[in-house]
Short mmCIF file of C-alpha atoms in Angstrom, two decimals:
data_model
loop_
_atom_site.label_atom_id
_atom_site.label_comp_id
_atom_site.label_asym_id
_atom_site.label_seq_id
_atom_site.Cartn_x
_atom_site.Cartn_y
_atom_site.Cartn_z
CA UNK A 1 0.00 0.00 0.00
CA UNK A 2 1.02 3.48 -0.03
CA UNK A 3 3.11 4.82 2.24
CA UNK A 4 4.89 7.60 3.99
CA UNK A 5 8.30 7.25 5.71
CA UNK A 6 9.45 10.06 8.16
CA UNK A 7 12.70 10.15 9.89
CA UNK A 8 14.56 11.50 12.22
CA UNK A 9 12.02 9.41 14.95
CA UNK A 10 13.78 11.37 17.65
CA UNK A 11 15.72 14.84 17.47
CA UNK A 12 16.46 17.17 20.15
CA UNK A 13 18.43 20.34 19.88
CA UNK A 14 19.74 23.41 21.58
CA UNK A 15 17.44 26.49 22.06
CA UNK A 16 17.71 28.63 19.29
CA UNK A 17 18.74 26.08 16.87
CA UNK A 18 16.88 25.10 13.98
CA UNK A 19 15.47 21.62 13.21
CA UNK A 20 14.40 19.29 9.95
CA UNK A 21 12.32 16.76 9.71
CA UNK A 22 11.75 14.70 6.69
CA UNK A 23 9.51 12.84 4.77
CA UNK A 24 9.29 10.75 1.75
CA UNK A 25 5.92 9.18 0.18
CA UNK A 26 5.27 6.72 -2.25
CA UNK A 27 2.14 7.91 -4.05
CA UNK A 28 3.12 9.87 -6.83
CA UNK A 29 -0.70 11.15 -7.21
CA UNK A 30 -0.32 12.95 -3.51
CA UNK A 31 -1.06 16.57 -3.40
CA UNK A 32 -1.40 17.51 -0.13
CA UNK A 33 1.08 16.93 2.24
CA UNK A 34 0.19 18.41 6.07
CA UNK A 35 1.99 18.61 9.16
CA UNK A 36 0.69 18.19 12.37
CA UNK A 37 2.11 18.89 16.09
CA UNK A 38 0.50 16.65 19.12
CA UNK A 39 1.52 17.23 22.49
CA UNK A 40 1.52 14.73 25.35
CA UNK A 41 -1.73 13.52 25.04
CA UNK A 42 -3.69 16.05 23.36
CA UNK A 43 -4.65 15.82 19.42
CA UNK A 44 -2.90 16.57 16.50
CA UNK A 45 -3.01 20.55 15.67
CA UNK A 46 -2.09 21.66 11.94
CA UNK A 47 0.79 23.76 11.79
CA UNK A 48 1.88 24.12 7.94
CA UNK A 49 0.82 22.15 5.24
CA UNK A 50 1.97 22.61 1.32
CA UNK A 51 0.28 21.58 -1.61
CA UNK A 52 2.12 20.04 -4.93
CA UNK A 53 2.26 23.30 -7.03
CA UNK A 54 4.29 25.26 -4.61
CA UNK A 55 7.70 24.49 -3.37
CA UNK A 56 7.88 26.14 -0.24
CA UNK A 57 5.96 27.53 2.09
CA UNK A 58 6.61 29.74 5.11
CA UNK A 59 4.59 30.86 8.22
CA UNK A 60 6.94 32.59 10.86
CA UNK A 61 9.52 30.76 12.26
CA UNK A 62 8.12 27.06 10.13
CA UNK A 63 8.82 26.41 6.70
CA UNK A 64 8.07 23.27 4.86
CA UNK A 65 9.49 22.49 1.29
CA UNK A 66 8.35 19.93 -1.31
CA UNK A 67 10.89 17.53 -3.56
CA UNK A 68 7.70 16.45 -5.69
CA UNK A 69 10.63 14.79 -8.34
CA UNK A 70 12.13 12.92 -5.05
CA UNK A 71 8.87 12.48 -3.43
CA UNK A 72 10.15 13.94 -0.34
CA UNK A 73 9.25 16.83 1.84
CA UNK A 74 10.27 18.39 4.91
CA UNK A 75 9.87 20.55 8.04
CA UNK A 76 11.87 23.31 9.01
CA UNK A 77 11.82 25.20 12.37
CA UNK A 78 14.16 27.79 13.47
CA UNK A 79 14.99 29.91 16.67
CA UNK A 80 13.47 27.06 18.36
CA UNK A 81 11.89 27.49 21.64
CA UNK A 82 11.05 24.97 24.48
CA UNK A 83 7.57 24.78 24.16
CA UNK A 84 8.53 23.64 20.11
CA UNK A 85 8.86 19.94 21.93
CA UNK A 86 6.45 17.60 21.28
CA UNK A 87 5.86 14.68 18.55
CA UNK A 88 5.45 16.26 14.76
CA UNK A 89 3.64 14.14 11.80
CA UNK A 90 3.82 14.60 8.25
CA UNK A 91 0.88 13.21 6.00
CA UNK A 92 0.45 12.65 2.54
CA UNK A 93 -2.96 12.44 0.82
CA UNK A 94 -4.20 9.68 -1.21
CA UNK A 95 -6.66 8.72 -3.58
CA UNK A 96 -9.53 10.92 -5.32
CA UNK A 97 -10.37 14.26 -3.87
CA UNK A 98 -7.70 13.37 -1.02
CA UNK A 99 -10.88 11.32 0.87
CA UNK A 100 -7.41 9.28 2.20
CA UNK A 101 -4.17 10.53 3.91
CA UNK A 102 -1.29 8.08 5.29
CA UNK A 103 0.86 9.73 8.26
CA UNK A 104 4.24 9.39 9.16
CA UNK A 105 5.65 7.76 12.40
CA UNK A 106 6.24 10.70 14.09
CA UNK A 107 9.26 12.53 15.46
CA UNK A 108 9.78 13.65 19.21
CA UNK A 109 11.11 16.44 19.11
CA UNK A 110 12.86 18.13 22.67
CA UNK A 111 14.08 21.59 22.31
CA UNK A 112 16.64 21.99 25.91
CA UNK A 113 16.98 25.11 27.53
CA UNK B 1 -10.70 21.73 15.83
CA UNK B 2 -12.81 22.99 18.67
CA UNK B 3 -15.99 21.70 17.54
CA UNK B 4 -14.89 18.01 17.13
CA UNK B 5 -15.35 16.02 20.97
CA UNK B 6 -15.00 12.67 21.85
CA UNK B 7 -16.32 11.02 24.50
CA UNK B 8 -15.09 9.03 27.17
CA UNK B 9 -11.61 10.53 27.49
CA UNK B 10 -10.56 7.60 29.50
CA UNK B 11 -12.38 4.05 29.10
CA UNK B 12 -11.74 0.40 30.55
CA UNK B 13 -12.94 -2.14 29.12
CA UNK B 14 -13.28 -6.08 29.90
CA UNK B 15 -11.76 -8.33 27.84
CA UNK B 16 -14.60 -10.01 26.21
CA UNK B 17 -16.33 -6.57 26.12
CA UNK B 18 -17.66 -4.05 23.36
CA UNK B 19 -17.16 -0.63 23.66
CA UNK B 20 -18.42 2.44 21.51
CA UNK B 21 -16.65 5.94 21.20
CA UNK B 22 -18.22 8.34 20.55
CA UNK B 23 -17.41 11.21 18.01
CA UNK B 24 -19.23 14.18 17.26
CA UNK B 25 -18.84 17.32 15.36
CA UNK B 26 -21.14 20.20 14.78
CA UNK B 27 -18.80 21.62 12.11
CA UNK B 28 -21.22 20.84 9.04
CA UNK B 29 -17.96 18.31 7.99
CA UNK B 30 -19.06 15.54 5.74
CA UNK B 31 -16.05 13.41 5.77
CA UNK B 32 -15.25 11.63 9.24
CA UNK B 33 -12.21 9.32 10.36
CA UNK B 34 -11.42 7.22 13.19
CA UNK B 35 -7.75 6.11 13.48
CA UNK B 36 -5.94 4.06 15.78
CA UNK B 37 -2.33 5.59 17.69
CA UNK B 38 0.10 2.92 19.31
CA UNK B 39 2.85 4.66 21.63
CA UNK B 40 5.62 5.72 19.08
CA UNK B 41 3.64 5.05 16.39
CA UNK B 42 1.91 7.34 13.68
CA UNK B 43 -2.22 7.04 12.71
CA UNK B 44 -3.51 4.23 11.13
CA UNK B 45 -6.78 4.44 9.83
CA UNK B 46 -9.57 2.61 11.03
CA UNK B 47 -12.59 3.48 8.87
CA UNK B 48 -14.02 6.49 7.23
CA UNK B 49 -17.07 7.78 6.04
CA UNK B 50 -17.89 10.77 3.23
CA UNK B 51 -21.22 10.70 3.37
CA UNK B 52 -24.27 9.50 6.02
CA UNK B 53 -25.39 6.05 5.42
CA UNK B 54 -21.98 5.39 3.59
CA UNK B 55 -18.61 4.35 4.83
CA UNK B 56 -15.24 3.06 3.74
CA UNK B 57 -12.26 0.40 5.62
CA UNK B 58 -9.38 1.86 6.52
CA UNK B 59 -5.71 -0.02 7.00
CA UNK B 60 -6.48 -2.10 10.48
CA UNK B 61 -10.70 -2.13 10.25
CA UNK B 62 -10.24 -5.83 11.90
CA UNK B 63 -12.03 -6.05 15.02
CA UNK B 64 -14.08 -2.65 14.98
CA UNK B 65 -17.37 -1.30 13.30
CA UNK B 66 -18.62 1.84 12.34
CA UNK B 67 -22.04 3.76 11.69
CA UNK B 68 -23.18 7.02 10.09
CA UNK B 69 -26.94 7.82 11.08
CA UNK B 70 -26.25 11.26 11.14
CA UNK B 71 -23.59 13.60 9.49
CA UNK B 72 -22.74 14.95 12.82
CA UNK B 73 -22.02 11.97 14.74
CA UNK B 74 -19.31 8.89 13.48
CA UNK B 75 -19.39 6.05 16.94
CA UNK B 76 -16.85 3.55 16.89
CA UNK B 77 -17.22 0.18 18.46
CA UNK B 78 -14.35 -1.79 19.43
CA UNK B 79 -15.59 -5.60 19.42
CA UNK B 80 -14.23 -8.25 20.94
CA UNK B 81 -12.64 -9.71 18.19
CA UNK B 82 -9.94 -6.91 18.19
CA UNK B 83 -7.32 -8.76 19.50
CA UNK B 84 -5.15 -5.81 21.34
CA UNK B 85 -7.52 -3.01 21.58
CA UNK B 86 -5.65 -0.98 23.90
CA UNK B 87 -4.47 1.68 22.27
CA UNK B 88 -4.97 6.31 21.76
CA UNK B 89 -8.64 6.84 19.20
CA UNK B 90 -8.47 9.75 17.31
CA UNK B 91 -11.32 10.76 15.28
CA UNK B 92 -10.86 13.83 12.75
CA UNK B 93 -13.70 15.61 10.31
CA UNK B 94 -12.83 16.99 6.65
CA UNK B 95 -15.19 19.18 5.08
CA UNK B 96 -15.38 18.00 1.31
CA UNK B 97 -15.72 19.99 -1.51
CA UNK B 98 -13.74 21.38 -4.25
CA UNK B 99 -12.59 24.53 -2.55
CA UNK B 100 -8.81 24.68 -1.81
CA UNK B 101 -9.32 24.29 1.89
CA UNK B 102 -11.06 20.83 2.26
CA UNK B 103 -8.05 19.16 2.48
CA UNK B 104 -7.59 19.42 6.11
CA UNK B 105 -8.41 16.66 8.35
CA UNK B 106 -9.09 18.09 12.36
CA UNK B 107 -8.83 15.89 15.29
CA UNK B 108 -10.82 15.58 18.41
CA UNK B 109 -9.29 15.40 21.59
CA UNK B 110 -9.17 11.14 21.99
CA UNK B 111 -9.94 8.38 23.85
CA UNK B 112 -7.52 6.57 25.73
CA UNK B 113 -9.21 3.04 25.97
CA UNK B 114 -7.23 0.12 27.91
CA UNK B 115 -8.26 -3.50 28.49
CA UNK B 116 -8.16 -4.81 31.68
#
C-alpha cells in the first residue's frame, strides 16, 4: 500500500537552533502533504501544510518544502523554543479528492533550555 | 478543531467486552475518520465515512465497526474480536468539496481506551 516514511524518529536540539524533519511518500498522485504537532496527550493541531504546485511555504519561524521529483518533503523550524517539543507528523494524501491521507511515524522532538 | 469532541476521554474495558466511542462534530464536515495511535507510532486508519449512510475500511478495520446515522455523529465500536484493543482513538472531520481548503483533516481530543 502506499506509504509515507518520516525520519529523524527522535531529534532534540539546543534552544535557538533550527530543526528538519523529513519525509518521503510513495504515491506519486499525492497533493497535499500536512503537518501536524501533538503534544503529550492532546490531538494533533495543523501547523503548515503545502500543496504540490508550490515548493515552499513559510509561516513565521516554520517552513516546509516539497521535492515532488524525489517524493520527499520536509519541516523546518528555526529559533526554536522549548515549548517547540512535542511529537510532529507529516501526511500525505491519497486517492480521489484526497478522501485518504497516510501519516508518518512521528518525530519527538525536545528543544533543551 | 474545537468543535470536534470525543467522548469518554478515559475508558476500561473487559476483555470479552464491546465498547463504543463516541465522536461528534457540529462543524457541518461531511467526511469523518477514526484512526488508531500505538505509543511511538503514527495514525492508522480505522474506517471512514464521506457521506451518512456510507462508509469506507481503513488499514487495520479488523475487530471494529462503524455507523453514520447522522452527518454529525461517526461512533466507533471496538468488538471483541480486536485482539489488542488498547491503544490512543483519534477521530478527525474533513469538510469535502472542491474549494482549496477541504483538504484538512481536524482531530478531536481522543480516547484513551485500555483492556483490563
Amino acid at each position: 500500500g502506499e506509504n509515507v516514511e518520516q525520519h529523524p524518529s527522535t531529534l532534540s536540539v539546543q534552544e535557538g537552533d533550527s530543526a528538519v524533519i523529513k519525509c518521503t511518500y510513495s504515491d506519486s498522485a499525492s497533493n497535499y502533504f500536512p503537518w501536524y504537532k501533538q503534544e503529550l496527550g492532546k490531538r494533533p493541531q495543523l501547523i503548515i501544510d503545502i500543496r504540490s504546485n508550490v515548493g515552499e511555504k513559510k509561516d513565521q519561524r516554520i517552513a516546509v518544502t516539497l521535492n515532488k521529483t524525489a517524493k520527499h518533503f520536509s519541516l523546518h523550524i528555526t529559533e526554536t523554543q522549548p515549548e517547540d517539543s512535542a511529537v510532529y507528523f507529516c501526511a500525505a494524501s491519497i486517492g480521489d479528492n484526497n478522501n485518504d491521507m497516510r501519516f508518518g511515524a512521528g518525530t519527538r522532538l525536545t528543544v533543551k533550555p | 478543531d474545537g468543535g470536534i469532541t470525543q467522548s469518554p476521554k478515559y475508558l476500561f474495558r473487559k476483555e470479552g467486552q464491546n465498547v463504543t466511542l463516541s465522536c461528534e462534530q457540529n462543524l457541518n464536515h461531511d467526511a469523518m475518520y477514526w484512526y488508531r495511535q500505538d505509543p511511538g507510532q503514527g495514525l492508522r486508519l480505522i474506517y471512514y465515512s464521506q457521506i451518512v449512510n456510507d462508509f469506507q475500511k481503513g488499514d487495520i478495520a479488523e475487530g471494529y465497526s462503524v455507523s453514520r446515522e447522522k452527518k454529525e455523529s461517526f461512533p466507533l465500536t471496538v468488538t471483541s474480536a480486536q485482539k489488542n484493543p488498547t491503544a490512543f482513538y483519534l477521530c478527525a472531520s474533513r469538510e469535502t468539496g472542491h474549494r482549496i481548503s477541504t483538504d484538512t483533516q481536524y482531530f478531536g481530543p481522543g480516547t484513551r481506551l485500555t483492556v483490563l
